[in-house]
Structure formats: C-alpha cells, structure tokens
Tab-separated table of C-alpha atoms in Angstrom:
chain	number	residue	atom	x	y	z
W	1257	MET	CA	13.575	9.789	-13.200
W	1258	ASP	CA	16.245	7.845	-15.041
W	1259	GLY	CA	16.735	4.092	-15.142
W	1260	ALA	CA	18.554	4.094	-11.794
W	1261	GLY	CA	15.660	5.832	-10.104
W	1262	GLN	CA	17.378	9.212	-9.784
W	1263	ALA	CA	15.220	12.330	-9.702
W	1264	VAL	CA	15.165	14.625	-12.686
W	1265	SER	CA	14.340	18.329	-12.897
W	1266	SER	CA	10.805	17.690	-14.176
W	1267	ASP	CA	9.831	16.287	-10.772
W	1268	ALA	CA	7.953	18.529	-8.326
W	1269	VAL	CA	8.588	19.053	-4.602
W	1270	VAL	CA	5.577	18.838	-2.283
W	1271	GLU	CA	5.944	18.928	1.512
W	1272	ASP	CA	9.700	18.532	0.950
W	1273	LEU	CA	9.037	15.281	-0.897
W	1274	ARG	CA	10.025	14.771	-4.525
W	1275	ILE	CA	7.036	13.744	-6.640
W	1276	SER	CA	7.721	11.795	-9.824
W	1277	ALA	CA	6.460	13.334	-13.049
W	1278	LEU	CA	6.529	10.026	-14.918
W	1279	PRO	CA	3.185	8.855	-16.353
W	1280	LEU	CA	1.666	5.528	-15.332
W	1281	ALA	CA	3.176	3.223	-17.981
W	1282	GLU	CA	6.689	4.629	-17.565
W	1283	THR	CA	6.388	4.444	-13.787
W	1284	ALA	CA	5.451	0.764	-13.949
W	1285	ALA	CA	8.294	0.037	-16.377
W	1286	LEU	CA	10.815	1.786	-14.105
W	1287	ILE	CA	9.610	-0.109	-11.038
W	1288	CYS	CA	9.911	-3.465	-12.783
W	1289	ARG	CA	13.273	-2.641	-14.300
W	1290	ASN	CA	14.736	-1.801	-10.892
W	1291	ALA	CA	13.042	-4.613	-8.936
W	1292	GLY	CA	15.246	-7.533	-7.951
W	1293	SER	CA	18.429	-5.452	-8.187
W	1294	ALA	CA	20.460	-2.966	-6.188
W	1295	ALA	CA	18.284	-0.221	-7.716
W	1296	ALA	CA	15.072	-1.619	-6.166
W	1297	GLN	CA	12.979	1.060	-4.514
W	1298	ASN	CA	9.985	1.530	-2.270
W	1299	VAL	CA	7.026	3.067	-4.094
W	1300	PHE	CA	4.606	5.300	-2.167
W	1301	THR	CA	1.609	7.139	-3.602
W	1302	LEU	CA	1.075	10.477	-1.871
W	1303	ASN	CA	-2.383	11.878	-1.177
W	1304	LEU	CA	-3.651	14.630	1.099
W	1305	ASP	CA	-4.684	12.173	3.816
W	1306	HIS	CA	-1.061	11.011	3.986
W	1307	VAL	CA	0.102	14.626	4.287
W	1308	VAL	CA	-2.261	15.199	7.226
W	1309	LYS	CA	-1.116	11.983	8.922
W	1310	MET	CA	2.584	12.757	8.388
W	1311	ARG	CA	2.273	16.021	10.294
W	1312	LYS	CA	1.418	14.038	13.435
W	1313	ASP	CA	3.495	10.909	12.808
W	1314	ALA	CA	7.272	11.321	12.579
W	1315	LYS	CA	7.804	7.624	11.733
W	1316	PHE	CA	5.386	7.870	8.817
W	1317	ARG	CA	7.119	10.974	7.519
W	1318	GLY	CA	10.520	9.321	7.917
W	1319	ALA	CA	9.349	6.376	5.825
W	1320	TYR	CA	8.213	8.777	3.108
W	1321	ARG	CA	11.551	10.580	3.153
W	1322	ARG	CA	13.335	7.286	2.536
W	1323	ALA	CA	11.023	6.158	-0.276
W	1324	GLY	CA	12.724	5.698	-3.623
W	1325	LEU	CA	9.744	6.743	-5.753
W	1326	ILE	CA	6.723	8.860	-4.795
W	1327	THR	CA	3.805	9.387	-7.157
W	1328	ALA	CA	0.852	11.775	-7.006
W	1329	ASP	CA	-2.245	9.936	-5.816
W	1330	GLY	CA	-5.115	12.375	-5.694
W	1331	PHE	CA	-6.116	15.634	-7.313
W	1332	PRO	CA	-4.732	17.903	-4.527
W	1333	ILE	CA	-1.217	16.541	-5.097
W	1334	VAL	CA	-1.523	16.986	-8.866
W	1335	LEU	CA	-2.797	20.543	-8.315
W	1336	ALA	CA	0.044	21.335	-5.914
W	1337	CYS	CA	2.543	20.220	-8.556
W	1338	SER	CA	0.825	22.321	-11.217
W	1339	LEU	CA	1.207	25.390	-8.981
W	1340	GLN	CA	4.959	24.856	-9.376
W	1341	GLY	CA	4.604	24.698	-13.151
W	1342	LYS	CA	5.043	20.911	-13.141
W	1343	ARG	CA	2.718	18.716	-15.172
W	1344	VAL	CA	2.292	15.549	-13.121
W	1345	SER	CA	-0.091	12.692	-13.870
W	1346	ARG	CA	-2.119	11.047	-11.141
W	1347	VAL	CA	-0.641	7.608	-10.423
W	1348	ALA	CA	-2.534	5.802	-7.661
W	1349	GLY	CA	-1.398	2.572	-6.062
W	1350	SER	CA	-4.450	0.782	-7.425
W	1351	ASP	CA	-3.567	1.957	-10.936
W	1352	LEU	CA	-0.070	0.502	-10.711
W	1353	ILE	CA	-1.140	-3.115	-10.189
W	1354	ALA	CA	-2.171	-3.902	-13.772
W	1355	PRO	CA	0.817	-2.381	-15.644
W	1356	ILE	CA	3.350	-3.680	-13.124
W	1357	SER	CA	1.860	-7.179	-13.348
W	1358	ALA	CA	1.932	-7.049	-17.151
W	1359	GLU	CA	5.513	-5.819	-17.205
W	1360	ALA	CA	6.559	-8.383	-14.585
W	1361	ALA	CA	5.058	-11.173	-16.689
W	1362	ARG	CA	7.007	-9.965	-19.741
W	1363	SER	CA	10.291	-9.524	-17.882
W	1364	GLY	CA	10.139	-12.624	-15.675
W	1365	LYS	CA	9.919	-10.710	-12.385
W	1366	SER	CA	7.974	-12.334	-9.544
W	1367	ILE	CA	5.499	-10.612	-7.210
W	1368	TYR	CA	4.496	-11.279	-3.598
W	1369	LEU	CA	1.038	-10.187	-2.387
W	1370	PHE	CA	0.902	-8.995	1.227
W	1371	GLY	CA	-2.051	-7.599	3.185
W	1372	SER	CA	-5.832	-7.447	2.804
W	1373	SER	CA	-7.476	-10.833	3.563
W	1374	PHE	CA	-6.618	-14.386	2.533
W	1375	GLU	CA	-9.784	-14.663	0.434
W	1376	VAL	CA	-8.961	-11.449	-1.431
W	1377	LEU	CA	-5.355	-12.525	-2.012
W	1378	ILE	CA	-6.367	-15.886	-3.444
W	1379	LYS	CA	-8.945	-14.367	-5.800
W	1380	ALA	CA	-6.699	-11.470	-6.832
W	1381	SER	CA	-3.806	-13.860	-7.443
W	1382	ARG	CA	-5.970	-16.034	-9.692
W	1383	LEU	CA	-7.256	-13.055	-11.669
W	1384	LEU	CA	-3.781	-11.573	-12.094
W	1385	HIS	CA	-2.602	-14.947	-13.431
W	1386	GLU	CA	-5.507	-15.078	-15.877
W	1387	ARG	CA	-4.849	-11.554	-17.154
W	1388	ASN	CA	-1.057	-11.890	-17.424
W	1389	ALA	CA	0.184	-15.122	-18.981
W	1390	GLY	CA	3.358	-16.315	-17.313
W	1391	LEU	CA	3.082	-14.022	-14.280
W	1392	MET	CA	4.901	-15.487	-11.284
W	1393	ILE	CA	3.238	-14.979	-7.887
W	1394	ALA	CA	5.956	-15.829	-5.374
W	1395	GLY	CA	3.561	-16.047	-2.419
W	1396	VAL	CA	0.687	-14.436	-0.544
W	1397	PHE	CA	0.108	-13.596	3.108
W	1398	ALA	CA	-2.685	-11.817	4.972
W	1399	PRO	CA	-1.525	-10.647	8.422
W	1400	PRO	CA	-3.977	-10.848	11.338
W	1401	GLN	CA	-6.042	-7.918	12.563
W	1402	GLY	CA	-3.968	-5.571	14.714
W	1403	PHE	CA	-0.772	-6.420	12.824
W	1404	ASN	CA	2.122	-4.183	13.883
W	1405	PRO	CA	4.128	-3.269	10.757
W	1406	THR	CA	7.385	-2.725	12.669
W	1407	SER	CA	7.198	-5.692	15.069
W	1408	GLU	CA	9.138	-8.939	15.242
W	1409	ASP	CA	6.173	-10.561	13.495
W	1410	ALA	CA	6.666	-8.065	10.671
W	1411	ARG	CA	10.347	-8.979	10.475
W	1412	ARG	CA	9.430	-12.656	10.180
W	1413	CYS	CA	6.981	-11.810	7.390
W	1414	ILE	CA	9.700	-9.876	5.599
W	1415	ALA	CA	12.087	-12.827	5.914
W	1416	THR	CA	9.422	-15.046	4.338
W	1417	ILE	CA	9.035	-12.577	1.469
W	1418	GLY	CA	12.795	-12.613	0.963
W	1419	ASN	CA	12.942	-16.392	0.966
W	1420	SER	CA	10.127	-16.578	-1.613
W	1421	GLY	CA	12.404	-15.242	-4.351
W	1422	ALA	CA	10.101	-12.289	-5.040
W	1423	ASP	CA	11.394	-9.246	-6.896
W	1424	LEU	CA	8.435	-7.034	-5.953
W	1425	CYS	CA	5.927	-7.001	-3.129
W	1426	PHE	CA	2.488	-5.401	-3.370
W	1427	VAL	CA	1.650	-4.134	0.136
W	1428	ALA	CA	-2.062	-3.671	0.831
W	1429	LEU	CA	-2.377	-2.616	4.472
W	1430	GLY	CA	-3.602	0.980	4.195
W	1431	ALA	CA	-1.691	4.032	5.421
W	1432	PRO	CA	0.425	4.364	7.440
W	1433	LYS	CA	0.850	0.626	8.100
W	1434	GLN	CA	1.788	-0.268	4.528
W	1435	GLU	CA	4.420	2.459	4.263
W	1436	LEU	CA	5.951	1.555	7.651
W	1437	PHE	CA	6.057	-2.118	6.673
W	1438	ALA	CA	7.571	-1.292	3.282
W	1439	ASP	CA	10.177	0.943	4.920
W	1440	LEU	CA	11.212	-1.850	7.277
W	1441	GLY	CA	11.122	-4.358	4.423
W	1442	LYS	CA	13.415	-2.286	2.227
W	1443	SER	CA	15.905	-1.867	5.086
W	1444	LEU	CA	16.112	-5.663	5.424
W	1445	LEU	CA	15.717	-6.690	1.769
W	1446	SER	CA	17.487	-4.093	-0.351
W	1447	ASN	CA	16.836	-5.858	-3.680
W	1448	ILE	CA	13.025	-6.058	-3.354
W	1449	SER	CA	10.722	-3.213	-4.421
W	1450	PHE	CA	7.807	-2.736	-2.021
W	1451	VAL	CA	4.866	-1.082	-3.789
W	1452	CYS	CA	2.104	0.327	-1.577
W	1453	ILE	CA	-1.272	-0.200	-3.250
W	1454	GLY	CA	-3.930	0.476	-0.598
W	1455	GLY	CA	-7.197	-1.243	-1.506
W	1456	GLY	CA	-6.085	-2.204	-5.005
W	1457	LEU	CA	-6.342	-5.962	-4.512
W	1458	ASP	CA	-9.826	-5.576	-3.042
W	1459	PHE	CA	-10.859	-3.765	-6.227
W	1460	ILE	CA	-9.501	-6.618	-8.341
W	1461	ALA	CA	-11.230	-9.249	-6.199
W	1462	GLY	CA	-14.490	-7.291	-6.256
W	1463	THR	CA	-14.837	-6.975	-2.476
W	1464	GLN	CA	-14.719	-3.186	-2.876
W	1465	VAL	CA	-16.060	-1.143	-5.780
W	1466	ARG	CA	-13.891	1.664	-7.072
W	1467	ALA	CA	-15.340	4.985	-8.198
W	1468	PRO	CA	-16.425	5.267	-11.864
W	1469	HIS	CA	-13.729	6.446	-14.275
W	1470	TRP	CA	-15.368	9.838	-14.749
W	1471	MET	CA	-15.113	10.480	-11.003
W	1472	GLN	CA	-11.486	9.337	-10.966
W	1473	ARG	CA	-10.651	11.652	-13.881
W	1474	GLY	CA	-12.499	14.556	-12.264
W	1475	GLY	CA	-10.713	14.258	-8.929
W	1476	LEU	CA	-13.876	13.080	-7.168
W	1477	GLU	CA	-12.869	9.594	-6.103
W	1478	TRP	CA	-12.678	10.807	-2.491
W	1479	LEU	CA	-16.381	11.723	-2.661
W	1480	TRP	CA	-17.274	8.220	-3.846
W	1481	ARG	CA	-15.263	6.674	-1.039
W	1482	ALA	CA	-16.752	8.962	1.594
W	1483	ALA	CA	-20.268	8.136	0.424
W	1484	SER	CA	-19.452	4.420	0.420
W	1485	ASP	CA	-18.190	4.413	4.014
W	1486	PRO	CA	-19.130	7.702	5.708
W	1487	GLN	CA	-18.711	6.440	9.265
W	1488	ARG	CA	-15.043	5.635	8.672
W	1489	LEU	CA	-14.031	8.179	6.053
W	1490	LEU	CA	-16.123	11.344	6.380
W	1491	TYR	CA	-14.115	12.783	9.282
W	1492	ARG	CA	-10.867	11.919	7.484
W	1493	TYR	CA	-11.908	13.898	4.411
W	1494	LEU	CA	-13.127	16.826	6.509
W	1495	LEU	CA	-9.611	17.042	7.960
W	1496	CYS	CA	-8.200	16.926	4.440
W	1497	MET	CA	-10.468	19.741	3.245
W	1498	ALA	CA	-9.450	21.879	6.221
W	1499	ALA	CA	-5.778	21.295	5.408
W	1500	LEU	CA	-6.109	21.904	1.650
W	1501	PRO	CA	-5.738	25.740	1.463
W	1502	GLY	CA	-2.545	25.823	3.528
W	1503	PHE	CA	-1.175	22.798	1.715
W	1504	LEU	CA	-1.618	24.454	-1.694
W	1505	ALA	CA	-0.169	27.736	-0.418
W	1506	ARG	CA	3.005	25.975	0.746
W	1507	ALA	CA	3.297	24.164	-2.577
W	1508	ALA	CA	3.047	27.465	-4.469
W	1509	LEU	CA	5.749	28.999	-2.258
W	1510	VAL	CA	8.242	26.433	-3.569
W	1511	LEU	CA	8.062	28.070	-7.004
W	1512	TRP	CA	8.208	31.597	-5.530
W	1513	ARG	CA	11.349	30.763	-3.550
W	1514	ARG	CA	13.054	29.530	-6.713
C-alpha cells in the first residue's frame, strides 16, 4: 500500500478481501502516518476464526469489507496468500501495539485504549508510557460485560473517543465485537484510525500469557491458546480445522482464475 492507504499489486486477495503485504514495521508506520487525517483507516487482522464467523455473520463481513487495512493474522492466512504467489508476513493485532506506540510517540500522535478491563487498561497504559517516552494516551475505557458494539452506548463511547483528541484507538473487545465497534467508530469519526488488537493489552499487562516466540513463528500459537483455555477455544479451533481445506482451495483458485 502507498502512503494514502491504497492497495498495490503485491497484496493478496483472500475471501474477496485484500490482504496487505506490508511487513510489521511498515504497517505500523503507515497506520500512524494516516491516523488523525482524512486518510485514517480501520485496521483488522484476519485469521481463520474470523473467516468462519464471517460466513454466518453478514454484519461482521460487511465491517471487514469496509476496513481500510487488513493484515494476515495466523498461519492459514499467510499460507493462503502464498498459494497465490504472494509473500505476506504475519502481522497480528498484538504485534502492532509496540511499533504503533513507538511511532506515535515519535510523531506526536495520541492513542485511546478501549476494551478489556479497567485494571488491564491502567497497567497497560503505564507500561506503554514507560516504554515510549512522550507517548500520549488520550484516554481509556473498559465497557461493561455484555456491551453491544453497535448500540447507543457504543455511539456515546465513540463520541467520548472523538472528544479526547485521539488520533488512534486500540480496540480490545475480541471478534466480532471489536470489528463492529471499529466499523461504527470509523463511520462517525472519519479521522481516527481504529486498530483491532484482540488480547494484546492483556499480554502487555500480564493477565494473559502469549505463546512462546518459537510457537508464534511456527504457526502454533493457536495450539497454545487452545491448551490454555480448552473449554472456550477447543471447539472454535475444531471448526477452523474443518474449514481449512476448503479455505485454502478457494485461495488457490484466485491465482488459477488470473
């Protein structure tokens, strides 16, 4: 993508969604450069669980179609891109927090933290300040349990984010809530970039432990997560594994049709 966020030919197309081929550092730089301006964009990180959910949730898919920047979060997405002859780096939401925060501190852009819990937000905010001298945190808010990301309450939250003077907003609600909230936020606040980061702030605060780097590099982070919380995640990943062969076949067909 270029500086205005326009797609370039090196990007891949997965599930009719354009996946950015930019590596992590360049992705973070692009996001910060566009934030706080007319070029601001929503940033979603696609994984196979999102693909499975989108097939049953038209609103979720619509939010993805309107996203300004989509990265490959997860080995299946990277593999699908490679089947099209596209070399795409894995860029997870959690990975974006550190380089975006560093770039925001350098460029004077301010960040709002939304989601997770109040305790996590306070600790993550403090640690981000300590690691990035001069970083401006415009505000933090943890919505209550059962928060509806497209409700009037959500609209009031978005108005608060707008009034904070933030250029970017890290959204940590989990899918599809965070993407639906970001989609609504971008429609109301066109100059703010909403970046969906999943459990990234929990990793920073230490309330969740991320998989070791060797598992992340080997595409096995899903196995770590499933083992950490099998009751919640095992069925989700079984659905993903069942969907994987057809998903990869459709991705390969994109190249064949060209």
